[in-house]
């Protein structure tokens, strides 16, 4: 009986307090989710990502000299309306940090399901 209660308690506490994702796990989820979007919806997703990135870079870098051009990735978790609910960042440049803050609570696009993960992968050499 005590073992059953302990198992129930452990299951309840684990369900109430999920283990947070690391950026690498979030990137895998984004790759998986983005790969499921096809046809015209894919173009809509890519256009929305490009527009968000362009607006974010403008807001974060306009009039500010940039010295760190290292690549970075911002992963976003979207809700059913396409609003960014959570973010993860790989890279620590000032632009990466600012862009991560910029995308929070922004609307991206209405995803096919929620939660949906999408990524902005930025490289200045490609």
Short mmCIF file of N, CA, C and O in Angstrom, two decimals:
data_model
loop_
_atom_site.label_atom_id
_atom_site.label_comp_id
_atom_site.label_asym_id
_atom_site.label_seq_id
_atom_site.Cartn_x
_atom_site.Cartn_y
_atom_site.Cartn_z
N UNK A 1 0.83 -1.19 0.00
CA UNK A 1 0.00 0.00 0.00
C UNK A 1 0.87 1.26 0.00
O UNK A 1 0.63 2.17 -0.74
N UNK A 2 1.91 1.27 0.85
CA UNK A 2 2.79 2.42 0.91
C UNK A 2 3.53 2.62 -0.41
O UNK A 2 3.73 3.75 -0.85
N UNK A 3 3.92 1.52 -1.05
CA UNK A 3 4.61 1.62 -2.34
C UNK A 3 3.69 2.19 -3.40
O UNK A 3 4.11 3.00 -4.24
N UNK A 4 2.42 1.83 -3.36
CA UNK A 4 1.45 2.35 -4.32
C UNK A 4 1.25 3.84 -4.11
O UNK A 4 1.22 4.61 -5.07
N UNK A 5 1.14 4.26 -2.85
CA UNK A 5 0.99 5.69 -2.56
C UNK A 5 2.21 6.48 -2.99
O UNK A 5 2.11 7.57 -3.53
N UNK A 6 3.39 5.91 -2.75
CA UNK A 6 4.62 6.56 -3.17
C UNK A 6 4.67 6.69 -4.69
O UNK A 6 5.03 7.75 -5.22
N UNK A 7 4.31 5.65 -5.40
CA UNK A 7 4.31 5.69 -6.87
C UNK A 7 3.32 6.73 -7.37
O UNK A 7 3.62 7.48 -8.31
N UNK A 8 2.14 6.81 -6.75
CA UNK A 8 1.15 7.82 -7.15
C UNK A 8 1.66 9.22 -6.87
O UNK A 8 1.50 10.13 -7.68
N UNK A 9 2.29 9.42 -5.71
CA UNK A 9 2.83 10.73 -5.37
C UNK A 9 3.94 11.14 -6.34
O UNK A 9 3.98 12.27 -6.81
N UNK A 10 4.84 10.21 -6.66
CA UNK A 10 5.91 10.50 -7.60
C UNK A 10 5.35 10.86 -8.98
O UNK A 10 5.81 11.82 -9.60
N UNK A 11 4.37 10.13 -9.44
CA UNK A 11 3.76 10.41 -10.74
C UNK A 11 3.11 11.78 -10.73
O UNK A 11 3.21 12.55 -11.69
N UNK A 12 2.43 12.14 -9.65
CA UNK A 12 1.75 13.43 -9.56
C UNK A 12 2.75 14.58 -9.53
O UNK A 12 2.55 15.60 -10.19
N UNK A 13 3.83 14.44 -8.77
CA UNK A 13 4.80 15.53 -8.69
C UNK A 13 5.57 15.68 -9.99
O UNK A 13 5.91 16.79 -10.39
N UNK A 14 5.84 14.58 -10.67
CA UNK A 14 6.54 14.68 -11.94
C UNK A 14 5.65 15.31 -13.00
O UNK A 14 6.11 16.10 -13.81
N UNK A 15 4.37 15.00 -13.00
CA UNK A 15 3.45 15.58 -13.97
C UNK A 15 3.26 17.06 -13.70
O UNK A 15 3.13 17.85 -14.62
N UNK A 16 3.26 17.47 -12.43
CA UNK A 16 3.04 18.87 -12.08
C UNK A 16 4.29 19.70 -12.31
O UNK A 16 4.21 20.90 -12.49
N UNK A 17 5.45 19.08 -12.28
CA UNK A 17 6.71 19.82 -12.40
C UNK A 17 7.58 19.16 -13.46
O UNK A 17 8.53 18.45 -13.14
N UNK A 18 7.25 19.37 -14.76
CA UNK A 18 8.01 18.69 -15.80
C UNK A 18 9.46 19.18 -15.84
O UNK A 18 9.76 20.29 -15.45
N UNK A 19 10.31 18.31 -16.31
CA UNK A 19 11.72 18.66 -16.46
C UNK A 19 11.85 19.69 -17.59
O UNK A 19 11.31 19.48 -18.68
N UNK A 20 12.50 20.81 -17.34
CA UNK A 20 12.63 21.82 -18.39
C UNK A 20 13.48 21.30 -19.56
O UNK A 20 14.42 20.53 -19.35
N UNK A 21 13.13 21.74 -20.75
CA UNK A 21 13.89 21.35 -21.94
C UNK A 21 15.20 22.10 -22.01
O UNK A 21 15.27 23.28 -21.64
N UNK A 22 16.20 21.44 -22.50
CA UNK A 22 17.46 22.10 -22.83
C UNK A 22 17.34 22.60 -24.26
O UNK A 22 16.52 22.12 -25.05
N UNK A 23 18.19 23.52 -24.65
CA UNK A 23 18.12 24.10 -25.99
C UNK A 23 18.28 23.03 -27.06
O UNK A 23 17.63 23.08 -28.12
N UNK A 24 19.10 22.03 -26.82
CA UNK A 24 19.32 20.99 -27.82
C UNK A 24 18.04 20.17 -28.05
O UNK A 24 17.73 19.82 -29.19
N UNK A 25 17.33 19.90 -26.97
CA UNK A 25 16.05 19.19 -27.10
C UNK A 25 15.02 20.05 -27.81
O UNK A 25 14.27 19.58 -28.66
N UNK A 26 15.00 21.33 -27.49
CA UNK A 26 14.06 22.24 -28.13
C UNK A 26 14.36 22.36 -29.63
O UNK A 26 13.44 22.41 -30.45
N UNK A 27 15.65 22.35 -30.00
CA UNK A 27 16.01 22.40 -31.42
C UNK A 27 15.52 21.16 -32.15
O UNK A 27 15.04 21.25 -33.29
N UNK A 28 15.62 20.01 -31.51
CA UNK A 28 15.12 18.78 -32.13
C UNK A 28 13.61 18.83 -32.32
O UNK A 28 13.09 18.41 -33.36
N UNK A 29 12.90 19.36 -31.34
CA UNK A 29 11.45 19.50 -31.46
C UNK A 29 11.10 20.46 -32.60
O UNK A 29 10.16 20.23 -33.35
N UNK A 30 11.86 21.54 -32.72
CA UNK A 30 11.60 22.50 -33.79
C UNK A 30 11.83 21.86 -35.16
O UNK A 30 11.02 22.03 -36.08
N UNK A 31 12.92 21.13 -35.30
CA UNK A 31 13.18 20.46 -36.58
C UNK A 31 12.07 19.49 -36.91
O UNK A 31 11.59 19.43 -38.06
N UNK A 32 11.62 18.73 -35.91
CA UNK A 32 10.54 17.77 -36.13
C UNK A 32 9.24 18.48 -36.51
O UNK A 32 8.58 18.13 -37.48
N UNK A 33 8.87 19.51 -35.74
CA UNK A 33 7.61 20.21 -35.99
C UNK A 33 7.62 20.94 -37.34
O UNK A 33 6.66 20.88 -38.10
N UNK A 34 8.72 21.65 -37.63
CA UNK A 34 8.80 22.38 -38.89
C UNK A 34 8.75 21.44 -40.09
O UNK A 34 8.20 21.79 -41.13
N UNK A 35 9.31 20.25 -39.96
CA UNK A 35 9.31 19.28 -41.07
C UNK A 35 7.91 18.79 -41.40
O UNK A 35 7.67 18.32 -42.51
N UNK A 36 6.99 18.91 -40.47
CA UNK A 36 5.62 18.44 -40.72
C UNK A 36 4.78 19.47 -41.49
O UNK A 36 3.69 19.14 -41.95
N UNK A 37 5.27 20.67 -41.63
CA UNK A 37 4.52 21.72 -42.33
C UNK A 37 4.93 21.67 -43.81
O UNK A 37 6.10 21.82 -44.15
N UNK A 38 3.96 21.46 -44.68
CA UNK A 38 4.23 21.31 -46.11
C UNK A 38 3.33 22.23 -46.92
O UNK A 38 2.40 22.85 -46.40
N UNK A 39 3.62 22.28 -48.22
CA UNK A 39 2.79 23.03 -49.16
C UNK A 39 2.76 24.52 -48.86
O UNK A 39 3.73 25.09 -48.37
N UNK A 40 1.63 25.16 -49.13
CA UNK A 40 1.50 26.61 -48.90
C UNK A 40 1.71 26.99 -47.43
O UNK A 40 2.22 28.07 -47.14
N UNK A 41 1.34 26.11 -46.52
CA UNK A 41 1.53 26.40 -45.10
C UNK A 41 3.01 26.55 -44.76
O UNK A 41 3.39 27.36 -43.91
N UNK A 42 3.86 25.78 -45.44
CA UNK A 42 5.30 25.90 -45.21
C UNK A 42 5.81 27.27 -45.63
O UNK A 42 6.61 27.89 -44.92
N UNK A 43 5.35 27.73 -46.77
CA UNK A 43 5.78 29.06 -47.23
C UNK A 43 5.29 30.14 -46.27
O UNK A 43 6.01 31.09 -45.98
N UNK A 44 4.08 29.99 -45.75
CA UNK A 44 3.55 30.94 -44.77
C UNK A 44 4.43 30.95 -43.52
O UNK A 44 4.76 32.01 -42.99
N UNK A 45 4.82 29.76 -43.05
CA UNK A 45 5.67 29.65 -41.88
C UNK A 45 7.03 30.32 -42.12
O UNK A 45 7.49 31.12 -41.31
N UNK A 46 7.65 30.01 -43.26
CA UNK A 46 8.97 30.58 -43.56
C UNK A 46 8.92 32.09 -43.71
O UNK A 46 9.82 32.80 -43.24
N UNK A 47 7.87 32.59 -44.34
CA UNK A 47 7.71 34.04 -44.50
C UNK A 47 7.54 34.71 -43.14
O UNK A 47 8.16 35.75 -42.87
N UNK A 48 6.73 34.11 -42.28
CA UNK A 48 6.52 34.67 -40.94
C UNK A 48 7.82 34.67 -40.14
O UNK A 48 8.13 35.65 -39.44
N UNK A 49 8.60 33.60 -40.25
CA UNK A 49 9.88 33.54 -39.54
C UNK A 49 10.83 34.62 -40.06
O UNK A 49 11.50 35.29 -39.28
N UNK A 50 10.88 34.78 -41.37
CA UNK A 50 11.76 35.79 -41.97
C UNK A 50 11.35 37.20 -41.52
O UNK A 50 12.19 38.03 -41.18
N UNK A 51 10.05 37.47 -41.50
CA UNK A 51 9.56 38.79 -41.09
C UNK A 51 9.86 39.07 -39.62
O UNK A 51 10.28 40.17 -39.25
N UNK A 52 9.68 38.05 -38.77
CA UNK A 52 9.98 38.22 -37.35
C UNK A 52 11.48 38.46 -37.15
O UNK A 52 11.88 39.35 -36.38
N UNK A 53 12.29 37.70 -37.85
CA UNK A 53 13.74 37.86 -37.75
C UNK A 53 14.15 39.25 -38.23
O UNK A 53 14.93 39.94 -37.56
N UNK A 54 13.65 39.68 -39.38
CA UNK A 54 14.00 41.01 -39.91
C UNK A 54 13.61 42.11 -38.94
O UNK A 54 14.40 43.03 -38.67
N UNK A 55 12.40 42.03 -38.39
CA UNK A 55 11.94 43.05 -37.44
C UNK A 55 12.78 43.02 -36.17
O UNK A 55 13.14 44.08 -35.63
N UNK A 56 13.11 41.82 -35.71
CA UNK A 56 13.91 41.70 -34.50
C UNK A 56 15.32 42.22 -34.68
O UNK A 56 15.85 42.93 -33.81
N UNK A 57 15.94 41.90 -35.79
CA UNK A 57 17.29 42.40 -36.05
C UNK A 57 17.28 43.92 -36.17
O UNK A 57 18.15 44.61 -35.64
N UNK A 58 16.27 44.46 -36.83
CA UNK A 58 16.16 45.92 -36.94
C UNK A 58 16.02 46.55 -35.56
O UNK A 58 16.70 47.52 -35.24
N UNK A 59 15.15 45.99 -34.73
CA UNK A 59 14.94 46.54 -33.39
C UNK A 59 16.18 46.40 -32.51
O UNK A 59 16.47 47.27 -31.70
N UNK A 60 16.91 45.31 -32.68
CA UNK A 60 18.05 45.04 -31.80
C UNK A 60 19.36 45.66 -32.28
O UNK A 60 20.24 45.93 -31.46
N UNK A 61 19.50 45.88 -33.57
CA UNK A 61 20.81 46.28 -34.08
C UNK A 61 20.83 47.65 -34.74
O UNK A 61 21.91 48.18 -34.99
N UNK A 62 19.68 48.22 -35.03
CA UNK A 62 19.65 49.49 -35.75
C UNK A 62 20.39 50.58 -34.99
O UNK A 62 20.09 50.86 -33.83
N UNK A 63 21.38 51.15 -35.62
CA UNK A 63 22.15 52.23 -35.02
C UNK A 63 23.15 51.77 -33.98
O UNK A 63 23.81 52.59 -33.36
N UNK A 64 23.28 50.48 -33.77
CA UNK A 64 24.23 49.97 -32.79
C UNK A 64 25.28 49.14 -33.51
O UNK A 64 24.94 48.18 -34.20
N UNK A 65 26.53 49.51 -33.41
CA UNK A 65 27.56 48.72 -34.08
C UNK A 65 27.61 47.31 -33.51
O UNK A 65 27.51 47.11 -32.31
N UNK A 66 27.72 46.34 -34.39
CA UNK A 66 27.79 44.94 -34.00
C UNK A 66 29.23 44.46 -34.14
O UNK A 66 29.87 44.74 -35.15
N UNK A 67 29.70 43.76 -33.12
CA UNK A 67 31.07 43.27 -33.14
C UNK A 67 31.13 41.75 -33.09
O UNK A 67 32.14 41.16 -33.44
N UNK A 68 30.06 41.14 -32.62
CA UNK A 68 30.03 39.68 -32.47
C UNK A 68 29.10 39.10 -33.52
O UNK A 68 27.89 39.26 -33.44
N UNK A 69 29.68 38.45 -34.50
CA UNK A 69 28.91 37.86 -35.59
C UNK A 69 28.91 36.32 -35.51
O UNK A 69 28.85 35.65 -36.53
N UNK A 70 28.95 35.82 -34.30
CA UNK A 70 28.92 34.37 -34.14
C UNK A 70 27.49 33.87 -34.39
O UNK A 70 26.51 34.57 -34.13
N UNK A 71 27.38 32.66 -34.93
CA UNK A 71 26.05 32.11 -35.23
C UNK A 71 25.27 31.85 -33.94
O UNK A 71 25.86 31.64 -32.87
N UNK A 72 23.94 31.88 -34.05
CA UNK A 72 23.10 31.57 -32.90
C UNK A 72 21.75 31.04 -33.37
O UNK A 72 21.39 31.16 -34.54
N UNK A 73 21.04 30.44 -32.44
CA UNK A 73 19.72 29.89 -32.71
C UNK A 73 18.77 30.31 -31.60
O UNK A 73 19.14 30.27 -30.42
N UNK A 74 17.58 30.72 -31.99
CA UNK A 74 16.50 30.99 -31.06
C UNK A 74 15.39 30.00 -31.37
O UNK A 74 14.91 29.93 -32.50
N UNK A 75 15.01 29.20 -30.39
CA UNK A 75 13.90 28.26 -30.55
C UNK A 75 12.70 28.84 -29.81
O UNK A 75 12.85 29.37 -28.70
N UNK A 76 11.54 28.74 -30.44
CA UNK A 76 10.31 29.30 -29.87
C UNK A 76 9.26 28.21 -29.74
O UNK A 76 9.10 27.40 -30.65
N UNK A 77 8.54 28.22 -28.65
CA UNK A 77 7.38 27.34 -28.50
C UNK A 77 6.14 28.21 -28.68
O UNK A 77 5.97 29.22 -28.00
N UNK A 78 5.29 27.81 -29.65
CA UNK A 78 4.09 28.57 -29.96
C UNK A 78 2.86 27.93 -29.35
O UNK A 78 2.78 26.71 -29.24
N UNK A 79 1.89 28.77 -29.01
CA UNK A 79 0.60 28.24 -28.57
C UNK A 79 -0.31 28.08 -29.79
O UNK A 79 0.13 28.28 -30.94
N UNK A 80 -1.56 27.74 -29.59
CA UNK A 80 -2.48 27.47 -30.70
C UNK A 80 -2.74 28.69 -31.57
O UNK A 80 -3.08 28.57 -32.75
N UNK A 81 -2.55 29.90 -31.01
CA UNK A 81 -2.73 31.13 -31.79
C UNK A 81 -1.46 31.55 -32.52
O UNK A 81 -1.47 32.50 -33.30
N UNK A 82 -0.35 30.88 -32.23
CA UNK A 82 0.92 31.22 -32.85
C UNK A 82 1.74 32.21 -32.04
O UNK A 82 2.73 32.74 -32.52
N UNK A 83 1.35 32.44 -30.81
CA UNK A 83 2.08 33.36 -29.94
C UNK A 83 3.25 32.62 -29.28
O UNK A 83 3.09 31.51 -28.80
N UNK A 84 4.39 33.27 -29.24
CA UNK A 84 5.58 32.69 -28.62
C UNK A 84 5.38 32.65 -27.10
O UNK A 84 5.18 33.69 -26.47
N UNK A 85 5.40 31.44 -26.56
CA UNK A 85 5.18 31.23 -25.14
C UNK A 85 6.47 31.01 -24.36
O UNK A 85 6.55 31.35 -23.19
N UNK A 86 7.46 30.43 -25.02
CA UNK A 86 8.72 30.12 -24.36
C UNK A 86 9.82 30.17 -25.41
O UNK A 86 9.58 29.91 -26.59
N UNK A 87 11.02 30.49 -24.97
CA UNK A 87 12.17 30.54 -25.88
C UNK A 87 13.38 29.86 -25.26
O UNK A 87 13.50 29.76 -24.04
N UNK A 88 14.27 29.42 -26.15
CA UNK A 88 15.57 28.88 -25.78
C UNK A 88 16.57 29.53 -26.71
O UNK A 88 16.26 29.86 -27.85
N UNK A 89 17.80 29.68 -26.25
CA UNK A 89 18.83 30.32 -27.07
C UNK A 89 20.10 29.51 -27.02
O UNK A 89 20.53 29.07 -25.96
N UNK A 90 20.72 29.37 -28.19
CA UNK A 90 22.07 28.81 -28.29
C UNK A 90 22.92 29.91 -28.89
O UNK A 90 22.70 30.34 -30.01
N UNK A 91 23.87 30.39 -28.12
CA UNK A 91 24.70 31.51 -28.53
C UNK A 91 24.53 32.64 -27.53
O UNK A 91 23.47 32.79 -26.92
N UNK A 92 25.58 33.44 -27.37
CA UNK A 92 25.53 34.45 -26.31
C UNK A 92 25.91 35.85 -26.79
O UNK A 92 26.24 36.71 -25.98
N UNK A 93 25.84 36.08 -28.09
CA UNK A 93 26.14 37.42 -28.58
C UNK A 93 25.07 38.40 -28.11
O UNK A 93 23.93 38.00 -27.83
N UNK A 94 25.39 39.68 -28.04
CA UNK A 94 24.37 40.67 -27.66
C UNK A 94 23.16 40.63 -28.60
O UNK A 94 22.02 40.78 -28.14
N UNK A 95 23.37 40.39 -29.88
CA UNK A 95 22.26 40.31 -30.82
C UNK A 95 21.38 39.10 -30.52
O UNK A 95 20.14 39.19 -30.54
N UNK A 96 21.98 37.97 -30.19
CA UNK A 96 21.21 36.76 -29.85
C UNK A 96 20.36 37.00 -28.61
O UNK A 96 19.18 36.64 -28.57
N UNK A 97 20.95 37.59 -27.59
CA UNK A 97 20.23 37.86 -26.34
C UNK A 97 19.07 38.82 -26.60
O UNK A 97 17.94 38.58 -26.14
N UNK A 98 19.31 39.88 -27.35
CA UNK A 98 18.26 40.85 -27.66
C UNK A 98 17.15 40.21 -28.49
O UNK A 98 15.96 40.42 -28.23
N UNK A 99 17.53 39.41 -29.47
CA UNK A 99 16.53 38.79 -30.33
C UNK A 99 15.67 37.80 -29.55
O UNK A 99 14.45 37.73 -29.76
N UNK A 100 16.26 37.08 -28.62
CA UNK A 100 15.47 36.18 -27.78
C UNK A 100 14.43 36.97 -27.00
O UNK A 100 13.26 36.58 -26.92
N UNK A 101 14.82 38.09 -26.44
CA UNK A 101 13.86 38.94 -25.71
C UNK A 101 12.81 39.50 -26.66
O UNK A 101 11.64 39.60 -26.30
N UNK A 102 13.24 39.89 -27.84
CA UNK A 102 12.32 40.51 -28.81
C UNK A 102 11.18 39.57 -29.21
O UNK A 102 10.03 40.00 -29.32
N UNK A 103 11.48 38.30 -29.45
CA UNK A 103 10.45 37.39 -29.98
C UNK A 103 9.43 36.96 -28.93
O UNK A 103 8.33 36.50 -29.29
N UNK A 104 9.73 37.12 -27.66
CA UNK A 104 8.81 36.69 -26.61
C UNK A 104 7.47 37.40 -26.76
O UNK A 104 7.41 38.62 -26.93
N UNK A 105 6.41 36.63 -26.69
CA UNK A 105 5.02 37.11 -26.76
C UNK A 105 4.62 37.64 -28.14
O UNK A 105 3.53 38.18 -28.29
N UNK A 106 5.47 37.49 -29.14
CA UNK A 106 5.11 37.91 -30.51
C UNK A 106 4.29 36.80 -31.16
O UNK A 106 4.39 35.64 -30.81
N UNK A 107 3.47 37.21 -32.12
CA UNK A 107 2.74 36.25 -32.94
C UNK A 107 3.61 35.86 -34.12
O UNK A 107 4.17 36.73 -34.78
N UNK A 108 3.70 34.56 -34.39
CA UNK A 108 4.48 34.10 -35.52
C UNK A 108 3.55 33.67 -36.65
O UNK A 108 3.42 34.38 -37.65
N UNK A 109 2.88 32.57 -36.51
CA UNK A 109 1.89 32.09 -37.46
C UNK A 109 1.03 31.06 -36.72
O UNK A 109 1.44 30.53 -35.70
N UNK A 110 -0.15 30.79 -37.23
CA UNK A 110 -1.01 29.80 -36.59
C UNK A 110 -0.49 28.42 -36.95
O UNK A 110 -0.52 28.02 -38.12
N UNK A 111 0.01 27.68 -35.96
CA UNK A 111 0.61 26.37 -36.23
C UNK A 111 -0.46 25.30 -36.42
O UNK A 111 -1.61 25.48 -35.99
N UNK A 112 -0.08 24.18 -37.00
CA UNK A 112 -1.04 23.10 -37.21
C UNK A 112 -1.46 22.42 -35.90
O UNK A 112 -2.47 21.74 -35.86
N UNK A 113 -0.69 22.60 -34.85
CA UNK A 113 -1.01 22.03 -33.54
C UNK A 113 -0.22 22.82 -32.48
O UNK A 113 0.71 23.56 -32.80
N UNK A 114 -0.61 22.63 -31.24
CA UNK A 114 0.09 23.30 -30.15
C UNK A 114 0.36 22.28 -29.04
O UNK A 114 -0.45 21.38 -28.84
N UNK A 115 1.49 22.37 -28.39
CA UNK A 115 2.54 23.34 -28.69
C UNK A 115 3.27 22.99 -29.98
O UNK A 115 3.31 21.82 -30.39
N UNK A 116 3.81 24.01 -30.61
CA UNK A 116 4.57 23.86 -31.86
C UNK A 116 5.89 24.59 -31.64
O UNK A 116 5.91 25.69 -31.08
N UNK A 117 6.97 23.98 -32.08
CA UNK A 117 8.30 24.57 -31.91
C UNK A 117 8.84 25.01 -33.27
O UNK A 117 8.71 24.29 -34.25
N UNK A 118 9.43 26.18 -33.29
CA UNK A 118 10.03 26.73 -34.50
C UNK A 118 11.37 27.37 -34.11
O UNK A 118 11.54 27.80 -32.97
N UNK A 119 12.27 27.43 -35.07
CA UNK A 119 13.61 27.96 -34.76
C UNK A 119 14.02 29.01 -35.77
O UNK A 119 13.69 28.94 -36.94
N UNK A 120 14.76 29.98 -35.26
CA UNK A 120 15.46 30.96 -36.09
C UNK A 120 16.94 30.63 -35.95
O UNK A 120 17.50 30.78 -34.86
N UNK A 121 17.55 30.15 -37.02
CA UNK A 121 18.96 29.81 -37.01
C UNK A 121 19.70 30.85 -37.83
O UNK A 121 19.45 30.99 -39.01
N UNK A 122 20.62 31.58 -37.16
CA UNK A 122 21.28 32.70 -37.79
C UNK A 122 22.76 32.41 -37.92
O UNK A 122 23.44 32.08 -36.95
N UNK A 123 23.26 32.56 -39.14
CA UNK A 123 24.67 32.42 -39.42
C UNK A 123 25.05 33.56 -40.37
O UNK A 123 24.36 33.81 -41.33
N UNK A 124 26.10 34.24 -40.06
CA UNK A 124 26.52 35.36 -40.89
C UNK A 124 27.49 34.95 -41.98
O UNK A 124 27.99 35.78 -42.71
N UNK A 125 27.77 33.65 -42.09
CA UNK A 125 28.70 33.18 -43.11
C UNK A 125 28.03 32.40 -44.21
O UNK A 125 28.66 32.05 -45.18
N UNK A 126 26.74 32.08 -44.07
CA UNK A 126 26.04 31.30 -45.09
C UNK A 126 25.19 32.18 -45.96
O UNK A 126 24.64 33.15 -45.60
#
